[in-house]
Coordinates of N, CA and C in Angstrom, one line a residue:
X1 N -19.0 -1.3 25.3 CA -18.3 -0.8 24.2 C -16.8 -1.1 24.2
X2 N -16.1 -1.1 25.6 CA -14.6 -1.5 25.3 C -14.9 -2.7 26.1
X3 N -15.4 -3.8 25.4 CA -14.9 -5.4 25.7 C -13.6 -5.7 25.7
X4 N -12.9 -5.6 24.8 CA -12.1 -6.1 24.0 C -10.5 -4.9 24.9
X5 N -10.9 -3.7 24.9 CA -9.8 -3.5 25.3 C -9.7 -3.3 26.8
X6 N -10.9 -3.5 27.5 CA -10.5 -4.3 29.1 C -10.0 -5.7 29.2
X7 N -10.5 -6.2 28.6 CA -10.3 -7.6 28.8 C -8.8 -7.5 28.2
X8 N -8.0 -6.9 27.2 CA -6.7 -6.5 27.3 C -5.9 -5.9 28.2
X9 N -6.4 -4.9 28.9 CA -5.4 -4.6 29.8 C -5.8 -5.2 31.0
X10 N -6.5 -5.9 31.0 CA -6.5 -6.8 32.7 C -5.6 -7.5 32.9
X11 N -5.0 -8.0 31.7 CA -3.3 -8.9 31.3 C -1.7 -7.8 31.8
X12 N -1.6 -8.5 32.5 CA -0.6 -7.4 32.5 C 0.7 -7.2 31.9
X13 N 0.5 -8.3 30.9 CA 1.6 -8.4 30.2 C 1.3 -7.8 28.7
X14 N -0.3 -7.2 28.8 CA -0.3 -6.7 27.6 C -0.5 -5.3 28.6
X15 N -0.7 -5.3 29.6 CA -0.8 -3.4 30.1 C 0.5 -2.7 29.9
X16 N 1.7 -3.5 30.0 CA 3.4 -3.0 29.6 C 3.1 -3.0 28.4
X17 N 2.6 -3.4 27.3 CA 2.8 -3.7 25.8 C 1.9 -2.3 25.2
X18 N 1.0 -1.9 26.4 CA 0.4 -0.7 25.7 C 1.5 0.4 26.3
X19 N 1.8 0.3 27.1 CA 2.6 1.8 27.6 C 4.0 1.7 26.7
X20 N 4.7 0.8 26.5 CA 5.7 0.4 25.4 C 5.4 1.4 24.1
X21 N 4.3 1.4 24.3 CA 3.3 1.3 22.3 C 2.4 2.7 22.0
X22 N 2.2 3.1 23.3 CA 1.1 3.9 23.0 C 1.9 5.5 22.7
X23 N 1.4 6.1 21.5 CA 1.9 7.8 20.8 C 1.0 8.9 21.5
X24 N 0.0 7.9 22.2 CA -1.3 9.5 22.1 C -2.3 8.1 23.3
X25 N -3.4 9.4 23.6 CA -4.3 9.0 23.8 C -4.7 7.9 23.8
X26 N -5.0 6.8 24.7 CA -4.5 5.2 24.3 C -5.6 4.6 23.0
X27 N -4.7 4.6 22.3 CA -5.6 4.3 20.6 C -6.6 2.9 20.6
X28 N -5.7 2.0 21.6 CA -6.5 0.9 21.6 C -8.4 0.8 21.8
X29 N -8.2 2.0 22.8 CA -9.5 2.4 23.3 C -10.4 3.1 22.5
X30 N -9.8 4.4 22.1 CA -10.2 5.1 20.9 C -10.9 4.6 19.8
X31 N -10.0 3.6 19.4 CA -10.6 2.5 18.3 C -11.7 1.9 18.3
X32 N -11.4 1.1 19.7 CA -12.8 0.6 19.8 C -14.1 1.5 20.0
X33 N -14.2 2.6 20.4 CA -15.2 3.5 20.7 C -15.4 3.8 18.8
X34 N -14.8 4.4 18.0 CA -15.0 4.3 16.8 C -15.6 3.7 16.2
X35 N -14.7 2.2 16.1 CA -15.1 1.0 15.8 C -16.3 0.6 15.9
X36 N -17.2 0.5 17.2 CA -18.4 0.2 17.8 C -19.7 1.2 16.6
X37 N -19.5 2.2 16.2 CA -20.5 2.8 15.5 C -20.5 2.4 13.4
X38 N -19.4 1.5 13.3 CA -19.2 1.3 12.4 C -19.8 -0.5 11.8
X39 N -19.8 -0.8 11.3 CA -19.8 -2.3 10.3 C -19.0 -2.7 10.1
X40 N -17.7 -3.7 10.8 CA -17.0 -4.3 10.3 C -16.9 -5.7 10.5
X41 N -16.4 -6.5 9.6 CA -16.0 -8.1 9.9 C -14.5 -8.7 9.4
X42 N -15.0 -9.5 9.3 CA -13.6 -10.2 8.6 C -13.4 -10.4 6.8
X43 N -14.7 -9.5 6.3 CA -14.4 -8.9 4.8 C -14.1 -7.7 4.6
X44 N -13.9 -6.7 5.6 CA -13.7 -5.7 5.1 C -12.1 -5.4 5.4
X45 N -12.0 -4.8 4.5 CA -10.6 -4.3 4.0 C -10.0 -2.8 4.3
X46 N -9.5 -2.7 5.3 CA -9.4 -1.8 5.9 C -7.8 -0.8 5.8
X47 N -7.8 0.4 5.7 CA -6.5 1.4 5.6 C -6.7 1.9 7.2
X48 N -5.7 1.6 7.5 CA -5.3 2.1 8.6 C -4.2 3.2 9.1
X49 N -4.5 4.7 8.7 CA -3.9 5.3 8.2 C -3.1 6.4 9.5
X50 N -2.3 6.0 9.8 CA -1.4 7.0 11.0 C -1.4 5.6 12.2
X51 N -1.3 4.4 11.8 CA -1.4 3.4 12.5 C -0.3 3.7 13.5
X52 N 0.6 4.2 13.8 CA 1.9 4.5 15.1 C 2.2 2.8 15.2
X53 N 2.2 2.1 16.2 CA 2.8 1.2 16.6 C 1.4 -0.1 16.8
X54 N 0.5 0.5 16.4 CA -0.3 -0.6 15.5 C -1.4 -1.3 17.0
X55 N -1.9 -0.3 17.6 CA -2.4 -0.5 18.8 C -4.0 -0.4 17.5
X56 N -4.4 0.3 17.0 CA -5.5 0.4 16.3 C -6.1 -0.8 15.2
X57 N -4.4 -1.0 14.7 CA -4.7 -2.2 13.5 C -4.9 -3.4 14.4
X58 N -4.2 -4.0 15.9 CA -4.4 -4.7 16.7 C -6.3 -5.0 16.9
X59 N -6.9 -3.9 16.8 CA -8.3 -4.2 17.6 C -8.9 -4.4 16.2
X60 N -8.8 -4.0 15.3 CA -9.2 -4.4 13.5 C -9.6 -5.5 13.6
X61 N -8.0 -6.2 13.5 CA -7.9 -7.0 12.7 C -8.2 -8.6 14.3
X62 N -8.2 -8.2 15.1 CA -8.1 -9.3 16.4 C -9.5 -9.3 16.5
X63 N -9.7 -7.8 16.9 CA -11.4 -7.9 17.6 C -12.7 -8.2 16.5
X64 N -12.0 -7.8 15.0 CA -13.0 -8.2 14.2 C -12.7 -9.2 13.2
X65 N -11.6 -9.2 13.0 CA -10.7 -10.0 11.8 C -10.5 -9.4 10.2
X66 N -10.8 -8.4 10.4 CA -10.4 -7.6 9.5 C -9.1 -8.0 8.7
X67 N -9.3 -7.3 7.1 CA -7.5 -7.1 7.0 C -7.1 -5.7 6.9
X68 N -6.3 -5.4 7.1 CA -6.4 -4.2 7.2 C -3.9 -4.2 7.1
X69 N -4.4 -2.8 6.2 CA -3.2 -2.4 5.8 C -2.7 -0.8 6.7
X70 N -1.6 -1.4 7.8 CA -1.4 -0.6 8.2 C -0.2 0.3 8.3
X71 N -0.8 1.6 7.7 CA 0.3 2.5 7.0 C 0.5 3.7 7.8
X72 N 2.2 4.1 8.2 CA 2.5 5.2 9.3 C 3.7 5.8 8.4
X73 N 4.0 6.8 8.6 CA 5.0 7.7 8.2 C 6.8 7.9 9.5
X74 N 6.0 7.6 10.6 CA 6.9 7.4 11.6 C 7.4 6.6 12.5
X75 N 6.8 5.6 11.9 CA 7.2 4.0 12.6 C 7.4 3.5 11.5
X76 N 8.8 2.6 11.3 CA 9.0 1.7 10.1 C 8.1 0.5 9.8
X77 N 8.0 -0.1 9.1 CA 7.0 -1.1 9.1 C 7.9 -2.5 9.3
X78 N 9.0 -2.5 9.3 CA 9.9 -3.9 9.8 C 9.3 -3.7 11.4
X79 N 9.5 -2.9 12.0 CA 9.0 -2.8 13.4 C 7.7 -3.2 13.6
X80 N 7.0 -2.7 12.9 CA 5.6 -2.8 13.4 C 5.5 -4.1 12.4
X81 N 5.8 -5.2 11.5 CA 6.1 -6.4 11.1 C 6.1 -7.1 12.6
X82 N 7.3 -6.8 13.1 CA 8.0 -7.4 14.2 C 7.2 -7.7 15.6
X83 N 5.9 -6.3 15.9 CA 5.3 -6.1 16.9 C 4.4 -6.9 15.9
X84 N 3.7 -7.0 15.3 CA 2.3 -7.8 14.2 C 2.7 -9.3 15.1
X85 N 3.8 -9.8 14.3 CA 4.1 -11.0 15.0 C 4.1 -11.5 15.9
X86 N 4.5 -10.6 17.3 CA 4.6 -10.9 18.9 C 3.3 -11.0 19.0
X87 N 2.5 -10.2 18.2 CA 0.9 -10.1 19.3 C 0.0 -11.3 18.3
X88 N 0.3 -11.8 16.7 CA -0.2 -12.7 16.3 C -1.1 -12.3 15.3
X89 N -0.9 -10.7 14.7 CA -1.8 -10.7 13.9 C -1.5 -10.5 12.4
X90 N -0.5 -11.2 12.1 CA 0.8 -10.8 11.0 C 0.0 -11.3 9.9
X91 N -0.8 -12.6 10.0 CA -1.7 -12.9 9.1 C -2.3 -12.0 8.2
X92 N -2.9 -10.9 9.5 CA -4.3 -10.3 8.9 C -4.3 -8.6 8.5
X93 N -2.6 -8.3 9.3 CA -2.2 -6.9 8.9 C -1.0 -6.8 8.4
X94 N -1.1 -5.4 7.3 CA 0.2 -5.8 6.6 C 1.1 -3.9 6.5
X95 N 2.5 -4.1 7.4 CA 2.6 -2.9 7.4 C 2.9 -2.4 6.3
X96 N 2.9 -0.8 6.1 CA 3.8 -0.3 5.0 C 3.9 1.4 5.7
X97 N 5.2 1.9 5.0 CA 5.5 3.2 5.3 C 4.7 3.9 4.5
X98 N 4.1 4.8 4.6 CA 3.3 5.8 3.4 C 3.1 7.0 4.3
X99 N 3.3 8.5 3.7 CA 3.1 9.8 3.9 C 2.2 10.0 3.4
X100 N 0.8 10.3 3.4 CA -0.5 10.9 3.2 C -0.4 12.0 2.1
X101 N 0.6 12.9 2.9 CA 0.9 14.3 2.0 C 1.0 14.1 0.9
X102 N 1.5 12.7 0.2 CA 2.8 12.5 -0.8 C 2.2 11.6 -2.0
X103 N 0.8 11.0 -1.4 CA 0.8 10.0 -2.3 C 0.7 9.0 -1.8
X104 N -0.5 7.7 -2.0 CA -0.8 6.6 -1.5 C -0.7 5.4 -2.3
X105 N 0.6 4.3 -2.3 CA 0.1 3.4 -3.0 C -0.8 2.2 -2.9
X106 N -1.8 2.8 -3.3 CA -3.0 1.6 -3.5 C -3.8 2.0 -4.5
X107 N -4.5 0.8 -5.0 CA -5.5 1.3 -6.4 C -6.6 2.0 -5.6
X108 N -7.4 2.9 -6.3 CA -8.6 3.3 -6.4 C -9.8 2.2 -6.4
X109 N -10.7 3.0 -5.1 CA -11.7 1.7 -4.5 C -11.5 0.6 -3.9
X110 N -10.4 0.6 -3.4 CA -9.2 -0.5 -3.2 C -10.2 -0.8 -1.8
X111 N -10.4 0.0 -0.4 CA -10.5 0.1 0.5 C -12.2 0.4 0.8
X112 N -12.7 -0.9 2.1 CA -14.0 -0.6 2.1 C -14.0 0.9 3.6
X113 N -13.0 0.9 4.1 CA -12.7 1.5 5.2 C -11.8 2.3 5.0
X114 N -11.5 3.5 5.6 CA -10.5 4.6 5.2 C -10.4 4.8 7.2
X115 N -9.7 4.2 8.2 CA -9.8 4.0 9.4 C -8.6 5.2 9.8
X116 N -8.5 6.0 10.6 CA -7.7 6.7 10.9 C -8.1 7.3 12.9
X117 N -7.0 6.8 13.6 CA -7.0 7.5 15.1 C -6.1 7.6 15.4
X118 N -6.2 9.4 16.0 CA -4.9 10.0 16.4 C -3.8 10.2 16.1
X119 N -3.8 10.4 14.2 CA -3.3 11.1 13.2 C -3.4 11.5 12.2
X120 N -5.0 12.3 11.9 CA -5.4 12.7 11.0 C -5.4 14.7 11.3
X121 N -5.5 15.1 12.3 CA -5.3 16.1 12.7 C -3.5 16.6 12.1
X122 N -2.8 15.4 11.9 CA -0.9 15.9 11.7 C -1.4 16.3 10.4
X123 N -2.1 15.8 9.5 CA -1.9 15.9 8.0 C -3.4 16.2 7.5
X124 N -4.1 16.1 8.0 CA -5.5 16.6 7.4 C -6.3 18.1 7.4
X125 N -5.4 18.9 7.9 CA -6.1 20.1 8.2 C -6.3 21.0 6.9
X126 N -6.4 20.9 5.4 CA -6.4 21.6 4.7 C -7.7 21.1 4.0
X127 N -8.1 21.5 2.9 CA -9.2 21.5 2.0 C -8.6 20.5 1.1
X128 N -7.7 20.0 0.6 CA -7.1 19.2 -0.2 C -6.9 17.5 0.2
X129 N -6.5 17.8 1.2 CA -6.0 16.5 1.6 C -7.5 15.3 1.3
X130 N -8.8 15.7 2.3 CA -9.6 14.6 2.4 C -10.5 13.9 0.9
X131 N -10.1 15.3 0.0 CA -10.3 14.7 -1.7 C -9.4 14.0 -2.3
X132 N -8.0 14.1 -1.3 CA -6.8 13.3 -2.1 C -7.3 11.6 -1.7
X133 N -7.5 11.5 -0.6 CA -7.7 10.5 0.1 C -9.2 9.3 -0.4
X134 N -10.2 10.4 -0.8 CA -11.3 9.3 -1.0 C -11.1 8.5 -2.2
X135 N -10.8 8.7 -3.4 CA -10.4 7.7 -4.4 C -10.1 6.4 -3.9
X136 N -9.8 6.3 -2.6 CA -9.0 4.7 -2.4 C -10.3 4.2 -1.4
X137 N -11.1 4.6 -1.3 CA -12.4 4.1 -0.7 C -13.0 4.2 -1.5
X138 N -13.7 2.9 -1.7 CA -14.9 2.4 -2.5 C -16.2 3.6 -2.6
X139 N -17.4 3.6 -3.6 CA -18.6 3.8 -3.2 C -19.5 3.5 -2.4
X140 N -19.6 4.2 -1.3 CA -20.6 3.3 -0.4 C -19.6 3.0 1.0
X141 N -18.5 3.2 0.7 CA -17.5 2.5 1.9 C -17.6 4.0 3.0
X142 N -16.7 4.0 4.0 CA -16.6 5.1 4.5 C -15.3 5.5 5.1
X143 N -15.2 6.9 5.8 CA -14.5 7.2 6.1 C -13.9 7.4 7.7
X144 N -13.8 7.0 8.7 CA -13.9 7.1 9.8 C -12.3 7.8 10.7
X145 N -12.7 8.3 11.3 CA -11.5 9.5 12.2 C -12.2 9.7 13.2
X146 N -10.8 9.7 14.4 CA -10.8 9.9 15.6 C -9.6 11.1 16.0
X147 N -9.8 12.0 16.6 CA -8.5 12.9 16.4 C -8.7 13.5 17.9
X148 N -7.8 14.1 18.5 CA -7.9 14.9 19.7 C -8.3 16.1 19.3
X149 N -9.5 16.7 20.2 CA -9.7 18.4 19.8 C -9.9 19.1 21.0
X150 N -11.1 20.1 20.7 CA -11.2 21.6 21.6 C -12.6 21.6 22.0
X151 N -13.5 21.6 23.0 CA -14.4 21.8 23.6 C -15.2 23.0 22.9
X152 N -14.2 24.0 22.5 CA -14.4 25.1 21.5 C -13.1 25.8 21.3
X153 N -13.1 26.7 20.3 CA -11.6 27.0 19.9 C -10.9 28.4 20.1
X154 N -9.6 28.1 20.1 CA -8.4 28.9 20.5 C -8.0 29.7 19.9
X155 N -9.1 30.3 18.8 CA -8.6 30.8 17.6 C -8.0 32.6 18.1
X156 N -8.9 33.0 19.0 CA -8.7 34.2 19.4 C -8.0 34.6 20.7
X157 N -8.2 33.8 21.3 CA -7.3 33.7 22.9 C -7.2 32.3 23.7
X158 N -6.0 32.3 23.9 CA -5.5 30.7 24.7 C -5.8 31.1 26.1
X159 N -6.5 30.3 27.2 CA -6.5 30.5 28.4 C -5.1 30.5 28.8
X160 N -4.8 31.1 29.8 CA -3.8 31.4 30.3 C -2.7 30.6 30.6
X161 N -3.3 29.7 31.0 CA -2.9 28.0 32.0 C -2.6 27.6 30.6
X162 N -3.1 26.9 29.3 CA -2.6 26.8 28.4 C -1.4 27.1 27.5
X163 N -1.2 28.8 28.1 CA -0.3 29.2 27.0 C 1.1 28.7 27.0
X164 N 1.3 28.2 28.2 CA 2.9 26.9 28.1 C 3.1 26.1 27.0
X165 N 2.3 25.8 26.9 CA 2.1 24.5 26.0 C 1.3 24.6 24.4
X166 N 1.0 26.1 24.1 CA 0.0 25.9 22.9 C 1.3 26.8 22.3
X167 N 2.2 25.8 21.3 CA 3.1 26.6 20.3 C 2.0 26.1 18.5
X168 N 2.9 26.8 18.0 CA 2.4 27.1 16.9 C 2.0 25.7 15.8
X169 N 2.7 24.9 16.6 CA 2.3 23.1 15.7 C 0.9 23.0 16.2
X170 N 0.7 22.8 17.8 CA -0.3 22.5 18.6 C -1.9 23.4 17.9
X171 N -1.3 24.5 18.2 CA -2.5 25.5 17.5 C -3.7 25.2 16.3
X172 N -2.1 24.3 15.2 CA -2.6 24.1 14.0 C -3.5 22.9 13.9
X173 N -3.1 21.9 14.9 CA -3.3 20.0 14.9 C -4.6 20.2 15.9
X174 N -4.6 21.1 16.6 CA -6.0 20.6 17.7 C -6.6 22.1 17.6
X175 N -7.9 21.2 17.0 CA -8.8 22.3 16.8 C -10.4 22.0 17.2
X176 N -11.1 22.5 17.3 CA -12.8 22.3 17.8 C -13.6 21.3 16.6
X177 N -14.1 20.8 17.0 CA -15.4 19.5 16.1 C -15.7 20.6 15.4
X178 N -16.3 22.2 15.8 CA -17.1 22.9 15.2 C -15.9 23.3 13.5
X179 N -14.9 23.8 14.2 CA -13.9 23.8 13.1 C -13.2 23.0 12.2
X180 N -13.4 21.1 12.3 CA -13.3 20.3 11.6 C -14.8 20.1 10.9
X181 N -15.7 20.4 11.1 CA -16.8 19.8 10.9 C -17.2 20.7 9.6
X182 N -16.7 22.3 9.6 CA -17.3 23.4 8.8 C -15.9 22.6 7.1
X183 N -14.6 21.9 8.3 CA -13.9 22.1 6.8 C -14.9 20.3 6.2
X184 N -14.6 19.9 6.8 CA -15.3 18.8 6.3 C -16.6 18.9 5.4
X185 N -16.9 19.5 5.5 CA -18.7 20.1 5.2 C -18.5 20.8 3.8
X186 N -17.3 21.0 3.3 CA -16.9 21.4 1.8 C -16.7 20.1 0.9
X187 N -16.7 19.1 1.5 CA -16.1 18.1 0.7 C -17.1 17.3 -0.4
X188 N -17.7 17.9 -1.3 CA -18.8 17.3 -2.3 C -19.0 16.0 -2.4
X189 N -17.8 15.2 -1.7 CA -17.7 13.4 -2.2 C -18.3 12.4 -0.9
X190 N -18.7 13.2 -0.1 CA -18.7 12.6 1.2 C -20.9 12.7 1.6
X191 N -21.1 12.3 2.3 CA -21.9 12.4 3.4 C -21.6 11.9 4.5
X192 N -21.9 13.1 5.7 CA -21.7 12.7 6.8 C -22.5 12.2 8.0
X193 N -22.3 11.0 8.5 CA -23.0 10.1 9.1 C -23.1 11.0 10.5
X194 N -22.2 11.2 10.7 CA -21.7 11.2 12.6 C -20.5 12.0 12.8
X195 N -20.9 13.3 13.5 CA -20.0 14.4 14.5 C -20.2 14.2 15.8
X196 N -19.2 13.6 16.5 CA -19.7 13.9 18.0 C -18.2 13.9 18.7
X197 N -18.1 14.5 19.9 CA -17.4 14.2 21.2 C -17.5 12.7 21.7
X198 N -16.2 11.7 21.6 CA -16.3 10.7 22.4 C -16.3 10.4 23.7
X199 N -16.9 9.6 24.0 CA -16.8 9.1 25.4 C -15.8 9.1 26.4
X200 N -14.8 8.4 25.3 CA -13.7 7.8 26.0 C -12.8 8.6 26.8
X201 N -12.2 10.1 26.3 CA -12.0 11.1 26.5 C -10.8 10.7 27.8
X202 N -11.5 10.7 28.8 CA -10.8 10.9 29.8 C -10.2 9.9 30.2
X203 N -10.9 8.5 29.9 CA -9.9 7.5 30.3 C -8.9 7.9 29.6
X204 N -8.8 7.4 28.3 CA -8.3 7.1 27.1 C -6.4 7.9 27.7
X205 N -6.8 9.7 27.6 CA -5.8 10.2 28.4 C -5.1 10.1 29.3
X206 N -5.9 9.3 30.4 CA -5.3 9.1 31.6 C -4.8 7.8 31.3
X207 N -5.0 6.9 30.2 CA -4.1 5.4 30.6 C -3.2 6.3 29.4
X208 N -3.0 7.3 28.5 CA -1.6 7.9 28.3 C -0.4 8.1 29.0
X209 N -0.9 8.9 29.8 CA -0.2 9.7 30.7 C 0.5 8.7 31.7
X210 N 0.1 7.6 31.7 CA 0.7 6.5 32.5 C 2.3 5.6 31.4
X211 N 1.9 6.0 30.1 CA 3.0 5.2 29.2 C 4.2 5.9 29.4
X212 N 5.5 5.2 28.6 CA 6.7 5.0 28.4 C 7.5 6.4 28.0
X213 N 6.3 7.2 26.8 CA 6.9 7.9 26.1 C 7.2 8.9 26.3
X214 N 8.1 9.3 26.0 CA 9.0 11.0 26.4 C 8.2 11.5 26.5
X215 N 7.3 11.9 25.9 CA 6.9 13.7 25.9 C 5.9 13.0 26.5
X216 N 5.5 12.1 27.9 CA 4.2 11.9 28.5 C 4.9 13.0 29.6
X217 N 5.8 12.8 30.3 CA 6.3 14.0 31.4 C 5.7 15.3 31.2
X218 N 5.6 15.9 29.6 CA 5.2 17.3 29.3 C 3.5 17.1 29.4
X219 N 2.9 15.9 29.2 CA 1.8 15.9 28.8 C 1.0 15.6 30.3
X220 N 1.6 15.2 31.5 CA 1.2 15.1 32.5 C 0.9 16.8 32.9
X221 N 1.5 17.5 33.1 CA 1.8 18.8 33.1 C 0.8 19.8 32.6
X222 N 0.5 19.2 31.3 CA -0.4 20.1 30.3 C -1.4 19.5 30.8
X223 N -2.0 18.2 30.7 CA -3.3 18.0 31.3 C -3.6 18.4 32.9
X224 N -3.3 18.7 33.7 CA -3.1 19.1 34.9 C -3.3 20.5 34.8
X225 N -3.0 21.4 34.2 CA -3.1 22.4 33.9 C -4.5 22.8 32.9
X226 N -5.1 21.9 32.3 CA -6.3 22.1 31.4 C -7.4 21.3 32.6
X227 N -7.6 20.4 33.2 CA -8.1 20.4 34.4 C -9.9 20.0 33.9
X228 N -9.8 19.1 32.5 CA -10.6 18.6 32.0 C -12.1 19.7 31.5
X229 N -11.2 21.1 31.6 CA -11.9 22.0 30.7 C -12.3 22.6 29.2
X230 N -11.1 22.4 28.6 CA -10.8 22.0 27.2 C -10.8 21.1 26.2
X231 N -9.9 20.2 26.9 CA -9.7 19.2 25.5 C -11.1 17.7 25.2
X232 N -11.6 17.6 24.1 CA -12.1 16.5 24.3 C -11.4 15.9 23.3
X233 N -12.1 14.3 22.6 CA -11.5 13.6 21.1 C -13.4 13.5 20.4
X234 N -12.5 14.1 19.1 CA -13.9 14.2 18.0 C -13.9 13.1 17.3
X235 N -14.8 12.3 17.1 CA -15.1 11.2 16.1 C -16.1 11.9 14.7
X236 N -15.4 11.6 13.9 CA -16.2 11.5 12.2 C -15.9 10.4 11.3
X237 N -17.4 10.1 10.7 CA -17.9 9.2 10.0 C -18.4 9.8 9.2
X238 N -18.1 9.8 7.7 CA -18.8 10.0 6.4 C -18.6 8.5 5.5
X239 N -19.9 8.6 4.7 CA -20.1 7.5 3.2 C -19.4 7.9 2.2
X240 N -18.9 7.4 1.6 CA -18.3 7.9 0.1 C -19.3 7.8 -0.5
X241 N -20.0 9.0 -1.4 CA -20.5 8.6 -2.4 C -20.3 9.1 -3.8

């Protein structure tokens, strides 16, 4: 299942390029665990939605040849232009800035794929959003999300060892498959393929907790303290129809 992203980090000049790169859970991996349950080639037309520094659009558009448009709210897209380039895939992905919340420019049906890992939990948690979103996926195309969650949920009491770390953002963005799955399960436009707990889980975390970025110090700390009791990553796949 991860061909593609061993055979990348055995390089060690791309293992610096992920710790440089990586926001979360190492996406590269994620992706492809996603990826693998999905249909894709080098026709499908892919939104790549919370793309961070484009570790996800990288295995798209490399591992399959995808095109795929990759759109983040907090990474400029001159940068992630700049990193497209170094790695070679500038051809086949094309950045742009876009906020979810706010409005997407692309036509309707535009996209055979609506691809999102490890930031659909920042902006997706209401009843509104995933009806804002499907217009720009075709009939028949789908929806695919990978997000970090909860083994079960925190709704009524945080274990103990947790409560350092579970402020009021955290509470809202990581939540249980059972609690994404009940909101999902309102959405009249969708069918849903596939709920599950992924695999990857524990690697995926631990080649985080090894990167560049600030808040990995806080996140070494927290996972140490959850002690692989809590947290897993939820994968969903729905059809537009």
């Amino acid at each position: 299942m991860f061909s593609f992203t061993n055979r990348f980090m055995s390089d060690n000049k791309n293992a610096e390029f992920l710790k440089e790169t990586m926001m979360g859970p190492n996406a590269l991996r994620v992706a492809e665990e996603l990826a693998s349950h999905l249909s894709i080639n080098e026709h499908t037309r892919i939104l790549d939605l919370g793309c961070g520094c484009g570790l996800s659009t990288l295995l798209l558009a490399e591992k399959y040849g995808a095109a795929v448009f990759a759109a983040d709210l907090w990474i400029s897209p001159t940068e992630n232009y700049e990193r497209f380039q170094s790695i070679g895939i500038d051809h086949k992905a094309v950045p742009i800035s876009a906020d979810a919340t706010k409005g997407l420019p692309f036509a309707n049906g535009y996209f055979d794929l609506l691809f999102t890992v490890d930031a659909y939990h920042y902006f997706g948690d209401t009843e509104e959003m995933l009806p804002s979103l499907l217009p720009l996926v075709k009939k028949g195309g789908y929806v695919a999300i990978a997000i970090p969650g909860l083994k079960y949920g925190f709704e009524e009491t945080v274990p103990e060892e947790m409560k350092p770390f579970w402020n009021d953002e955290v509470a809202r963005t990581i939540r249980s498959l059972a609690w994404w799955k009940a909101l999902w399960s309102k959405e009249a436009g969708i069918e849903i393929m596939d709920i599950r707990e992924m695999s990857c889980c524990k690697q995926a975390w631990d080649e985080w907790l090894t990167a560049y970025h600030p808040v990995v110090a806080g996140d070494i700390k927290m996972m140490e303290a959850e002690g692989g009791k809590y947290f897993n990553l939820i994968q969903f796949i729905a059809k537009v129809i």
